Amino acid sequence: MLKLKRIIILFILLISTSLFAGDLLLVGVYQNTPLNYMDGSTPKGFFVDLAKDWALASGYELSFVYGEFPDLLEKIKNNEIDLLLNVAKSPEREEFMAFNNTPLFTNYGVVIVKNTSNIVSIQQLSGKKIGVLIKDIHETFLDEFLTTENVIVKKVYYRSYEEIVNSIMAGNIDAGLLNYSLSTYYLNNGRGLKMVIEKLGSVDLYIGLSKKRQGLKASLDNFFQKQLKDKGSTYYSVLEKWFGKYLMPSISEEKAKRLLTVGIIIIGISALGALTAVFSYRIIKSKLHKSEIRVEELNKLLLDAVATFAEMNPNVSDRIFFEKLLDLALDFIPEADSGCVSVISDGFWKFRAVRGYDSSLYDLKIPAEYMINAKEKAIVVKNISDYNKKELPEKYQKAFIKAGALEIKVSLMVGYYVNGEYLGNISLDTKKDTEFSESSRIKLEYLGKIASQFFRMRQVTELENQAKEEVIYALVRALETGDPYTSGHSVRVANYAIMLGKRLNLNEDELNTLKWAALLHDIGKIGVPREILLKTGKLNAYELQIIREHVKTGVDMLKNFRSLKKMIPIIAAHHERWDGKGYPEGLKGEEIPLLSRILSIVDAYDAMRSNRPYRAPISFEEALEEIIKNAGTQFDPQIARIFVEYVHEIDLTHFKEDTLRKS
């Protein structure tokens, strides 16, 4: 009888355990930090946490299967695993697997190289070896981009992203195709890499299901649709956790382990049976998420900072950049009520952004020797006014008092550097007796890194612009060598174009594009035979056609230069006419790009005012009469009117090249 009772009890325990343990699902995980990866034998990452949350809410048990991505695709195709995390849809994949309805993350393709590589543009990848993950969805976007840029590369296929990165570092390949989240993780964790191409296409990521597990789709959809609608759900806390993780360590691994250990102990003590264990685990899991939500609020602030500056033009003024940076710092760091950003420039300490003080600080120039040289690790300075009284000459002390800096109690300060060169400080101040928290220190240090990165990007941009300028002027000089009658023509046309563009209220970017298009508008004449260019008599039909081909030749010459792409449509249409009788496309009216219409007028004007093999230059008044006569037929009448109205102010017949290069 006793034996029978034991058998019955054991049977009940087995039944209850199986009921509450739920269905066991095999989940594929591959190395793609921070979306999903294995840390030793422990699965981690954004998609891992999402899958665990869904399983906990839905009563399933997960067992994670680690493998390389191509192998996992085969496993789910053969029903050897049930779910595959972090996978994109494609027609081929939809034939053998299902997907939840709502995308859980959006990623992009990225091409990376070693930091020490001299590859900085897509054209330099021509003929190089690029590592690609087998069956990577981003490969399609890479192919499209390379085709557009007319660049041919040698692809080397790998079974994991980690192999690609290792091969780059070993010098076996020149570049690698990764996804944006993984490459950002590597770039922020000291792997010595840099991006050459960013954001190739847009790829939505899902949880994939084997055909035998398609019945789970409704459960996944129901769970994640609710999660995505609720901004306070665990989905958003998990998102913040993993996409702030490599921007700012929000919670140490040791602390996380301690929290998990406590949870396990509590579950163990509380486990009076399978039912109690399940409910205890859910309670602890819920508490842990709430704790993470509070801590991970810090990460959201950094994500906001990255979003603010990601698309900023590196040519923006220091003041605009630093004022945005300072505003973010004051939003991020609750202890601060005022602050400033200072720079060292020409041996002086100057202020580029000020909040909470009088604007007179912008006019202040203090010898750099008096500046506190902060490091990349944030420091706290108490009663900075005492330092000012002790170290600064009296006139500077008075300036700070006038600006309202006398009452500062505590300052949090960080320096920003480029290639080891100290550039300045970001300082946040409070007039209260308070301490800056450790998280505030960390946040300011990362803002300092953003400032450093901005100036590093500016240096690279300036070098690229300088190189581009040298190439363009070399091309212009080569053109003028073949046709001495056009010497100085391109530079003069560019000056006229900028003058007219300013009168038409073009923005800085449009003026810059117009300048380079004007300099290069006749570059295709390099391909025109010298005897045709220098012919003194009337051109025959064949010669005229050869001359007209210079537009297409110029476009073909420039199309392989990515940095000159914006100029190509302008150059291509600068011989089109307002009445549609121009070439090469016969565009009419406003079909012709605005910058081409401007270029058309100033090009014709300078040609009339210059010496040509077939005629002498005409006078200023005669040239204007021609412009007026052809307004509405050859030229845009509105632009022609404005040109005629203002050209008398600067009739630039003999510009030197240096005049434009200094503008």
XYZ file of C-alpha atoms in Angstrom:
663
model
C 0.000 0.000 0.000
C 2.853 2.352 0.932
C 4.612 1.499 -2.314
C 1.441 2.290 -4.290
C 1.127 5.693 -2.560
C 4.709 6.527 -3.476
C 4.066 5.617 -7.117
C 0.925 7.822 -7.176
C 2.791 10.794 -5.604
C 5.652 10.402 -8.074
C 3.175 10.241 -10.960
C 1.425 13.437 -9.771
C 4.754 15.259 -9.458
C 5.757 14.215 -12.957
C 2.422 15.317 -14.393
C 2.473 18.688 -12.569
C 6.075 19.333 -13.610
C 5.323 18.649 -17.263
C 2.226 20.824 -17.134
C 3.959 23.849 -15.690
C 7.285 23.438 -17.489
C 5.485 23.916 -20.775
C 6.587 22.834 -24.264
C 10.353 22.723 -24.869
C 11.523 24.784 -27.854
C 14.960 24.626 -29.469
C 16.128 28.153 -30.315
C 18.995 28.903 -32.716
C 21.547 31.536 -31.647
C 24.559 32.743 -33.639
C 27.323 35.224 -32.838
C 25.951 38.684 -33.684
C 26.574 40.932 -30.678
C 24.552 42.647 -29.238
C 21.489 41.212 -31.018
C 22.257 37.631 -29.961
C 25.441 35.811 -28.991
C 26.945 33.266 -26.621
C 28.995 34.422 -23.649
C 30.724 31.155 -22.843
C 27.802 28.781 -22.520
C 25.269 31.529 -21.724
C 23.048 32.962 -24.488
C 22.747 36.745 -24.336
C 21.522 39.676 -26.382
C 18.517 41.714 -27.404
C 16.680 38.879 -29.212
C 17.560 36.364 -26.483
C 15.903 38.556 -23.843
C 12.845 39.101 -26.054
C 12.478 35.346 -26.614
C 12.797 34.659 -22.882
C 10.132 37.261 -22.062
C 7.735 35.754 -24.593
C 8.406 32.214 -23.348
C 7.872 33.249 -19.738
C 4.564 34.916 -20.551
C 3.412 32.062 -22.787
C 4.469 29.055 -20.704
C 7.225 27.681 -22.937
C 10.658 26.420 -21.979
C 13.605 27.398 -24.211
C 16.786 25.490 -24.913
C 19.336 27.507 -26.904
C 21.304 25.879 -29.718
C 24.473 27.719 -30.748
C 25.725 27.525 -34.307
C 26.933 29.431 -37.334
C 24.270 31.291 -39.276
C 24.286 29.181 -42.488
C 24.077 25.983 -40.413
C 21.166 27.322 -38.358
C 19.277 28.180 -41.548
C 19.671 24.546 -42.634
C 18.601 23.302 -39.193
C 15.363 25.294 -39.182
C 14.746 24.255 -42.788
C 15.067 20.607 -41.720
C 12.925 21.162 -38.573
C 15.918 20.407 -36.339
C 15.337 23.640 -34.379
C 12.059 25.412 -33.679
C 12.997 29.099 -33.648
C 15.808 31.192 -35.126
C 16.504 34.581 -33.583
C 17.458 37.738 -35.457
C 16.664 36.749 -39.026
C 15.493 38.788 -42.029
C 12.754 37.803 -44.442
C 13.449 36.902 -48.052
C 11.375 35.045 -50.656
C 13.787 32.094 -50.434
C 13.536 31.866 -46.642
C 9.760 32.202 -46.622
C 9.581 28.939 -48.560
C 10.872 26.924 -45.591
C 10.172 29.059 -42.501
C 7.580 31.432 -41.057
C 8.112 34.777 -39.296
C 6.309 36.785 -36.664
C 4.343 39.656 -38.231
C 5.913 42.718 -36.586
C 9.626 43.501 -37.123
C 11.459 43.693 -33.804
C 14.536 45.576 -34.972
C 15.800 47.332 -38.114
C 19.425 46.984 -39.187
C 21.678 48.173 -42.011
C 24.691 46.839 -43.856
C 28.097 48.385 -43.129
C 31.518 47.940 -44.747
C 34.427 48.110 -42.287
C 38.224 48.185 -42.611
C 41.145 48.357 -40.180
C 41.720 51.716 -38.532
C 45.171 51.820 -40.075
C 43.877 51.194 -43.598
C 44.222 54.035 -46.115
C 40.843 53.086 -47.600
C 38.435 55.967 -46.954
C 36.090 55.836 -49.963
C 34.103 53.293 -51.961
C 36.279 53.803 -55.055
C 39.346 52.621 -53.134
C 37.678 49.233 -52.620
C 37.983 48.498 -56.345
C 39.829 45.199 -56.781
C 40.005 44.645 -52.998
C 38.889 41.577 -51.039
C 35.673 41.970 -49.017
C 34.553 39.354 -46.504
C 30.849 38.433 -46.649
C 28.811 36.155 -44.389
C 27.301 33.235 -46.285
C 23.609 33.938 -47.020
C 23.816 37.446 -45.516
C 20.777 39.463 -46.608
C 22.931 42.632 -46.673
C 24.947 41.259 -49.602
C 22.155 42.242 -52.021
C 22.375 45.886 -50.954
C 26.165 45.808 -51.195
C 25.948 44.499 -54.769
C 23.486 47.233 -55.755
C 25.693 49.934 -54.245
C 28.873 48.637 -55.903
C 27.093 48.477 -59.263
C 25.888 52.065 -58.881
C 29.425 53.209 -58.042
C 30.928 51.081 -60.864
C 33.238 49.347 -58.373
C 34.243 45.677 -58.717
C 35.462 43.784 -55.632
C 36.574 40.251 -54.814
C 34.234 38.573 -52.331
C 35.489 36.074 -49.777
C 32.751 34.130 -47.976
C 32.779 33.268 -44.266
C 30.552 31.327 -41.896
C 30.496 33.935 -39.108
C 30.960 37.672 -38.601
C 33.697 36.941 -36.083
C 35.724 35.190 -38.816
C 35.332 38.253 -41.048
C 36.616 40.608 -38.348
C 39.539 38.307 -37.503
C 40.474 38.066 -41.183
C 40.477 41.852 -41.507
C 42.715 42.204 -38.460
C 45.037 39.476 -39.795
C 45.291 41.225 -43.172
C 43.781 38.309 -45.121
C 41.048 40.554 -46.546
C 40.835 44.323 -47.020
C 37.280 44.933 -45.781
C 34.204 43.182 -44.426
C 30.426 43.421 -44.705
C 28.808 43.544 -41.256
C 25.549 44.888 -39.897
C 25.327 48.304 -38.261
C 24.642 47.185 -34.686
C 27.504 44.673 -34.661
C 29.985 47.055 -36.290
C 29.054 49.783 -33.798
C 29.700 47.305 -30.998
C 33.141 46.502 -32.419
C 33.962 50.179 -33.007
C 33.102 50.997 -29.402
C 35.054 48.098 -27.941
C 38.538 48.818 -29.212
C 38.813 46.363 -32.118
C 40.721 48.885 -34.262
C 38.135 49.198 -37.044
C 36.462 52.011 -38.974
C 33.509 52.299 -41.350
C 33.935 52.990 -45.061
C 30.297 52.551 -46.130
C 27.393 53.133 -43.739
C 23.735 52.092 -43.916
C 23.455 49.887 -46.990
C 19.745 49.299 -47.312
C 17.303 48.724 -44.481
C 16.622 45.221 -43.139
C 13.807 44.347 -40.728
C 14.600 41.524 -38.311
C 12.199 38.904 -36.938
C 11.991 35.642 -35.054
C 11.870 32.795 -37.567
C 9.773 29.632 -37.020
C 10.211 26.189 -38.529
C 7.267 24.922 -40.561
C 6.341 22.434 -37.834
C 6.095 25.320 -35.318
C 3.996 27.733 -37.392
C 1.273 27.408 -34.752
C 3.418 29.586 -32.440
C 3.129 32.540 -34.794
C -0.171 33.760 -33.311
C 1.293 33.687 -29.807
C 4.396 35.644 -30.881
C 2.322 38.207 -32.775
C -0.105 38.739 -29.928
C 2.721 39.164 -27.383
C 4.919 41.557 -29.382
C 2.074 43.670 -30.771
C 1.043 44.459 -27.196
C 4.672 45.053 -26.184
C 5.343 47.485 -29.016
C 2.217 49.514 -28.255
C 3.125 49.919 -24.576
C 6.109 52.262 -24.141
C 6.522 50.988 -20.606
C 6.770 47.341 -21.654
C 9.785 45.099 -21.213
C 10.465 45.356 -24.988
C 11.569 48.970 -24.582
C 13.614 48.302 -21.467
C 15.391 45.473 -23.318
C 15.945 47.803 -26.304
C 17.528 50.422 -24.046
C 19.567 47.805 -22.244
C 21.306 46.410 -25.309
C 21.632 49.520 -27.417
C 23.026 51.596 -24.608
C 25.286 48.800 -23.422
C 28.239 49.616 -25.650
C 27.695 53.376 -25.383
C 27.700 53.490 -21.599
C 28.051 50.564 -19.183
C 24.819 51.060 -17.293
C 25.052 48.164 -14.915
C 28.139 46.117 -14.209
C 28.213 42.453 -15.119
C 28.996 41.614 -11.502
C 25.940 43.495 -10.271
C 23.770 41.748 -12.842
C 25.152 38.365 -11.783
C 24.484 39.163 -8.118
C 20.891 40.123 -8.897
C 20.361 36.948 -10.882
C 21.991 34.848 -8.134
C 19.695 36.369 -5.507
C 16.747 35.627 -7.748
C 17.795 32.009 -8.181
C 18.321 31.581 -4.412
C 14.918 33.042 -3.646
C 13.330 30.769 -6.248
C 15.167 27.775 -4.806
C 14.073 28.527 -1.238
C 10.524 29.189 -2.355
C 10.266 26.127 -4.586
C 7.764 23.852 -2.837
C 6.902 22.198 -6.115
C 6.719 22.823 -9.812
C 3.789 25.235 -9.529
C 5.422 27.363 -6.819
C 8.723 27.439 -8.743
C 7.081 28.769 -11.901
C 5.204 31.552 -10.122
C 8.242 32.533 -8.018
C 10.410 32.811 -11.092
C 7.877 35.067 -12.763
C 7.781 37.364 -9.736
C 11.573 37.647 -9.547
C 11.824 38.188 -13.312
C 9.302 41.009 -13.111
C 11.203 42.702 -10.266
C 14.483 42.375 -12.114
C 13.007 44.064 -15.206
C 11.704 46.948 -13.102
C 15.183 47.416 -11.662
C 16.696 47.365 -15.142
C 14.191 49.929 -16.383
C 15.317 52.423 -13.724
C 18.999 51.852 -14.405
C 18.669 51.788 -18.182
C 17.014 55.219 -18.259
C 20.588 56.475 -18.371
C 21.145 54.729 -21.687
C 18.206 56.427 -23.347
C 19.857 59.770 -22.768
C 22.974 58.653 -24.600
C 20.943 57.265 -27.475
C 19.281 60.686 -27.751
C 22.731 62.281 -27.923
C 23.895 59.968 -30.676
C 20.693 60.634 -32.647
C 21.181 64.399 -32.281
C 24.689 64.448 -33.691
C 24.685 61.494 -36.107
C 23.586 63.544 -39.117
C 25.251 66.832 -38.188
C 27.290 68.444 -40.949
C 30.960 68.510 -39.847
C 31.218 72.006 -41.365
C 28.719 73.425 -38.882
C 30.122 76.233 -36.710
C 31.749 75.432 -33.365
C 29.175 77.545 -31.572
C 26.149 75.718 -33.005
C 27.693 72.318 -32.290
C 28.754 73.156 -28.734
C 25.469 74.844 -27.824
C 23.609 71.670 -28.844
C 26.107 69.577 -26.904
C 25.770 71.768 -23.798
C 21.965 71.703 -23.941
C 22.073 67.906 -24.045
C 24.532 67.811 -21.156
C 22.230 69.929 -19.003
C 19.296 67.678 -19.920
C 21.333 64.580 -19.126
C 22.854 65.630 -15.821
C 20.249 66.677 -13.236
C 22.677 68.139 -10.688
C 23.846 70.889 -13.088
C 22.041 74.214 -13.456
C 24.567 76.000 -15.704
C 27.623 75.298 -17.790
C 29.988 76.286 -20.566
C 32.169 74.825 -23.284
C 35.587 76.378 -23.834
C 38.288 75.907 -26.457
C 41.950 76.728 -26.856
C 42.400 78.769 -30.022
C 45.463 80.753 -31.082
C 46.894 80.542 -27.574
C 43.721 81.835 -25.907
C 40.993 80.309 -23.769
C 37.668 81.188 -25.430
C 34.033 80.276 -24.769
C 32.000 78.598 -27.522
C 28.801 77.789 -25.577
C 27.353 79.329 -22.421
C 24.210 78.466 -20.462
C 23.168 80.077 -17.166
C 25.661 82.945 -17.484
C 25.797 86.345 -19.151
C 26.612 86.236 -22.870
C 29.585 88.551 -22.244
C 31.605 85.346 -21.762
C 31.501 84.857 -25.532
C 33.673 87.984 -25.934
C 36.216 86.953 -23.320
C 39.746 85.922 -24.406
C 41.993 84.624 -21.625
C 45.584 83.400 -22.112
C 45.480 79.597 -22.340
C 47.944 79.225 -19.461
C 45.142 80.058 -16.980
C 42.832 77.303 -18.194
C 42.283 74.151 -16.123
C 43.379 71.336 -18.423
C 40.821 68.631 -17.707
C 41.446 65.034 -18.776
C 39.173 62.581 -20.601
C 38.106 61.258 -17.200
C 35.672 63.698 -15.610
C 36.924 65.616 -12.563
C 35.081 67.494 -9.828
C 36.272 70.999 -8.928
C 34.792 72.571 -5.780
C 34.485 76.346 -5.364
C 36.068 77.204 -8.692
C 35.717 80.878 -7.761
C 38.526 80.345 -5.233
C 40.735 79.109 -8.072
C 39.807 82.163 -10.149
C 40.695 84.537 -7.288
C 44.023 82.842 -6.757
C 45.144 82.244 -10.358
C 43.460 84.796 -12.622
C 44.423 88.448 -13.145
C 41.888 90.861 -11.666
C 40.321 91.898 -14.996
C 39.352 88.296 -15.741
C 37.996 87.797 -12.208
C 35.729 90.813 -12.746
C 34.554 89.415 -16.064
C 33.512 86.139 -14.404
C 31.766 87.999 -11.572
C 29.893 90.119 -14.137
C 28.822 86.948 -15.984
C 27.342 85.484 -12.756
C 29.934 82.776 -12.054
C 30.708 83.847 -8.475
C 28.172 81.540 -6.806
C 29.372 78.235 -8.312
C 29.718 75.593 -5.584
C 30.704 72.487 -7.564
C 31.850 71.938 -11.161
C 32.031 68.700 -13.149
C 34.594 69.029 -15.934
C 35.907 66.896 -18.789
C 38.416 67.596 -21.545
C 38.109 66.621 -25.192
C 41.041 65.569 -27.347
C 41.890 64.613 -30.938
C 44.911 62.386 -31.525
C 46.186 63.262 -28.081
C 45.920 67.017 -28.655
C 44.011 68.878 -25.935
C 41.292 71.084 -27.466
C 39.175 72.331 -24.551
C 36.758 71.603 -21.706
C 33.087 70.926 -21.106
C 32.166 72.229 -17.648
C 28.844 71.751 -15.830
C 28.202 73.789 -12.690
C 25.817 73.927 -9.760
C 25.180 76.663 -7.224
C 23.958 74.098 -4.704
C 25.919 72.074 -2.168
C 25.504 68.787 -3.988
C 27.596 65.937 -5.336
C 27.648 64.805 -8.958
C 26.724 61.120 -9.188
C 28.926 58.484 -10.772
C 26.434 58.083 -13.634
C 26.641 61.846 -14.303
C 30.415 61.575 -14.527
C 30.154 58.737 -17.024
C 27.613 60.602 -19.141
C 29.798 63.718 -19.311
C 32.790 61.603 -20.329
C 30.792 60.205 -23.234
C 29.703 63.680 -24.269
C 33.377 64.594 -24.249
C 34.001 61.669 -26.600
C 31.243 62.925 -28.897
C 32.998 66.331 -29.024
C 36.311 64.605 -29.812
C 34.693 62.506 -32.542
C 33.092 65.593 -34.089
C 36.453 67.328 -34.455
C 38.102 64.129 -35.669
C 35.412 63.893 -38.339
C 35.945 67.554 -39.223
C 39.684 66.972 -39.699
C 38.995 64.064 -42.059
C 36.434 66.145 -43.972
C 38.867 69.036 -44.330
C 41.537 66.686 -45.679
C 39.064 65.174 -48.150
C 37.915 68.649 -49.262
C 41.500 69.774 -49.691
C 42.317 66.700 -51.776
C 39.173 67.222 -53.872
C 40.068 70.870 -54.436
C 43.586 69.978 -55.585
C 42.228 67.396 -58.046
C 39.689 69.834 -59.467
C 42.203 72.626 -59.980
C 44.614 70.173 -61.577
C 41.875 69.155 -64.036
C 41.040 72.797 -64.800
C 44.708 73.595 -65.439
C 44.976 70.564 -67.734
C 41.973 71.800 -69.703
C 43.400 75.303 -70.064
C 46.740 73.914 -71.251
C 44.944 72.382 -74.233
C 42.891 75.528 -74.925
C 44.777 78.722 -74.005
C 41.828 80.833 -75.161
C 39.794 79.578 -72.202
C 42.524 80.350 -69.623
C 40.826 81.591 -66.461
C 37.345 81.000 -67.910
C 36.291 78.329 -65.394
C 37.454 80.384 -62.406
C 35.680 83.512 -63.642
C 32.501 81.554 -64.335
C 32.643 80.144 -60.796
C 32.973 83.650 -59.345
C 30.045 84.953 -61.372
C 27.989 81.886 -60.393
C 28.640 82.423 -56.665
C 27.735 86.110 -56.959
C 24.489 85.301 -58.744
C 23.722 82.399 -56.400
C 23.985 84.689 -53.374
C 21.578 87.142 -54.998
C 19.182 84.217 -55.464
C 19.511 83.329 -51.733
C 21.065 79.905 -52.274
C 22.171 78.181 -49.090
C 25.801 77.340 -48.305
C 25.568 73.782 -49.593
C 24.022 74.916 -52.900
C 26.676 77.603 -53.339
C 29.423 75.062 -52.741
C 27.922 72.654 -55.287
C 27.541 75.513 -57.789
C 31.165 76.581 -57.299
C 32.592 73.134 -58.090
C 30.160 72.533 -60.954
C 31.189 75.859 -62.498
C 34.879 75.008 -62.206
C 34.298 71.649 -63.893
C 31.585 72.543 -66.403
C 33.903 72.376 -69.453
C 36.144 69.551 -68.247
C 34.888 67.295 -71.047
C 36.693 69.525 -73.562
C 39.865 67.660 -72.599
C 38.543 64.996 -75.001
C 37.963 67.446 -77.884
C 40.761 67.536 -80.530
C 42.947 70.644 -80.231
C 42.450 71.570 -83.893
C 38.687 71.855 -83.330
C 39.074 73.891 -80.125
C 41.453 76.338 -81.849
C 39.692 76.535 -85.228
C 39.280 80.173 -86.337
C 36.551 79.585 -88.903
C 33.000 78.321 -88.621
C 32.608 74.734 -87.346
C 31.015 72.203 -89.674
C 28.238 69.859 -88.511
C 30.658 67.077 -87.546
C 32.914 69.437 -85.557
C 29.909 70.992 -83.863
C 28.753 67.545 -82.779
C 32.230 66.784 -81.379
C 32.133 70.029 -79.382
C 28.701 69.162 -78.019
C 29.999 65.762 -76.909
C 32.103 67.542 -74.258
C 29.097 67.535 -71.926
C 28.747 63.735 -72.011
C 32.518 63.279 -71.837
C 32.674 65.463 -68.734
C 29.868 63.531 -67.048
C 31.574 60.207 -67.850
C 34.849 61.505 -66.400
C 33.270 62.595 -63.119
C 30.719 59.859 -62.433
C 33.255 57.595 -60.714
C 34.054 60.263 -58.132
C 31.535 59.876 -55.327
C 32.340 63.292 -53.818
C 31.513 64.985 -57.149
C 28.172 63.275 -57.730
C 26.069 66.325 -56.852
C 27.801 68.359 -59.567
C 27.046 65.926 -62.411
C 23.368 66.872 -63.070
C 24.368 70.561 -63.035
C 27.167 70.075 -65.547
C 25.038 67.750 -67.701
C 22.371 70.454 -68.219
C 24.418 73.659 -68.491
C 23.865 73.843 -72.285
C 20.110 73.255 -72.085
C 17.907 76.222 -73.121
C 14.818 77.729 -71.514
C 12.889 77.178 -74.793
C 13.862 73.482 -75.005
C 16.250 73.865 -77.983
C 19.419 73.122 -76.067
C 21.449 69.929 -75.675
C 22.000 67.104 -74.811
C 18.432 66.257 -73.583
C 16.342 69.159 -74.891
C 15.090 70.033 -71.396
C 12.741 73.001 -71.166
C 11.976 75.681 -68.559
C 12.076 74.485 -64.972
C 12.899 70.948 -66.108
C 16.450 72.330 -66.170
C 18.044 72.279 -62.688
C 18.198 75.715 -61.070
C 21.978 75.619 -60.697
C 22.331 74.715 -64.394
C 20.204 77.736 -65.354
C 22.526 79.952 -63.310
C 25.618 78.356 -64.862
C 24.212 78.762 -68.380
C 23.970 82.550 -68.019
C 27.355 83.196 -66.429
C 29.081 80.786 -68.850
C 27.612 82.596 -71.865
C 28.454 86.020 -70.405
C 32.128 85.200 -69.784
C 32.456 83.534 -73.193
C 31.216 86.740 -74.850
C 33.624 88.855 -72.787
C 36.635 86.629 -73.519
C 38.937 86.310 -76.515
C 38.083 83.375 -78.771
C 39.918 81.981 -81.832
C 36.950 82.878 -84.042
C 36.267 86.407 -82.669
C 37.453 89.174 -80.363
C 35.724 89.834 -76.988
C 32.666 92.060 -76.999
C 32.080 94.941 -74.584
C 30.366 94.804 -71.209
C 27.294 96.630 -72.599
C 27.056 94.390 -75.671
C 27.237 91.247 -73.529
C 24.409 92.479 -71.320
C 22.312 93.287 -74.398
C 22.759 89.695 -75.578
C 21.689 88.334 -72.186
C 18.581 90.575 -72.214
C 17.757 89.662 -75.836
C 17.916 85.921 -75.095
C 16.025 86.013 -71.771
C 12.979 83.761 -72.133
C 14.486 81.804 -75.051
C 18.025 80.733 -74.173
C 17.995 81.836 -70.516
C 15.630 81.704 -67.542
C 14.115 85.235 -67.746
C 13.945 85.764 -63.967
C 17.565 84.757 -63.360
C 18.704 86.766 -66.408
C 17.007 89.884 -64.987
C 18.742 89.503 -61.623
C 22.113 88.868 -63.302
C 21.845 91.993 -65.448
C 20.770 94.031 -62.422
C 23.815 93.119 -60.316
C 26.641 92.131 -62.688
C 27.845 95.744 -63.039
C 28.960 95.615 -59.407
C 31.727 93.089 -60.152
C 32.572 92.733 -63.834
C 35.267 90.129 -63.232
C 37.079 89.714 -66.514
C 40.512 88.650 -65.284
C 40.247 86.572 -62.124
C 43.265 84.868 -60.720
C 42.788 81.308 -59.534
C 43.783 82.226 -55.973
C 40.937 84.736 -55.712
C 38.333 81.974 -55.817
C 40.330 79.552 -53.692
C 40.320 82.039 -50.837
C 36.555 82.591 -51.049
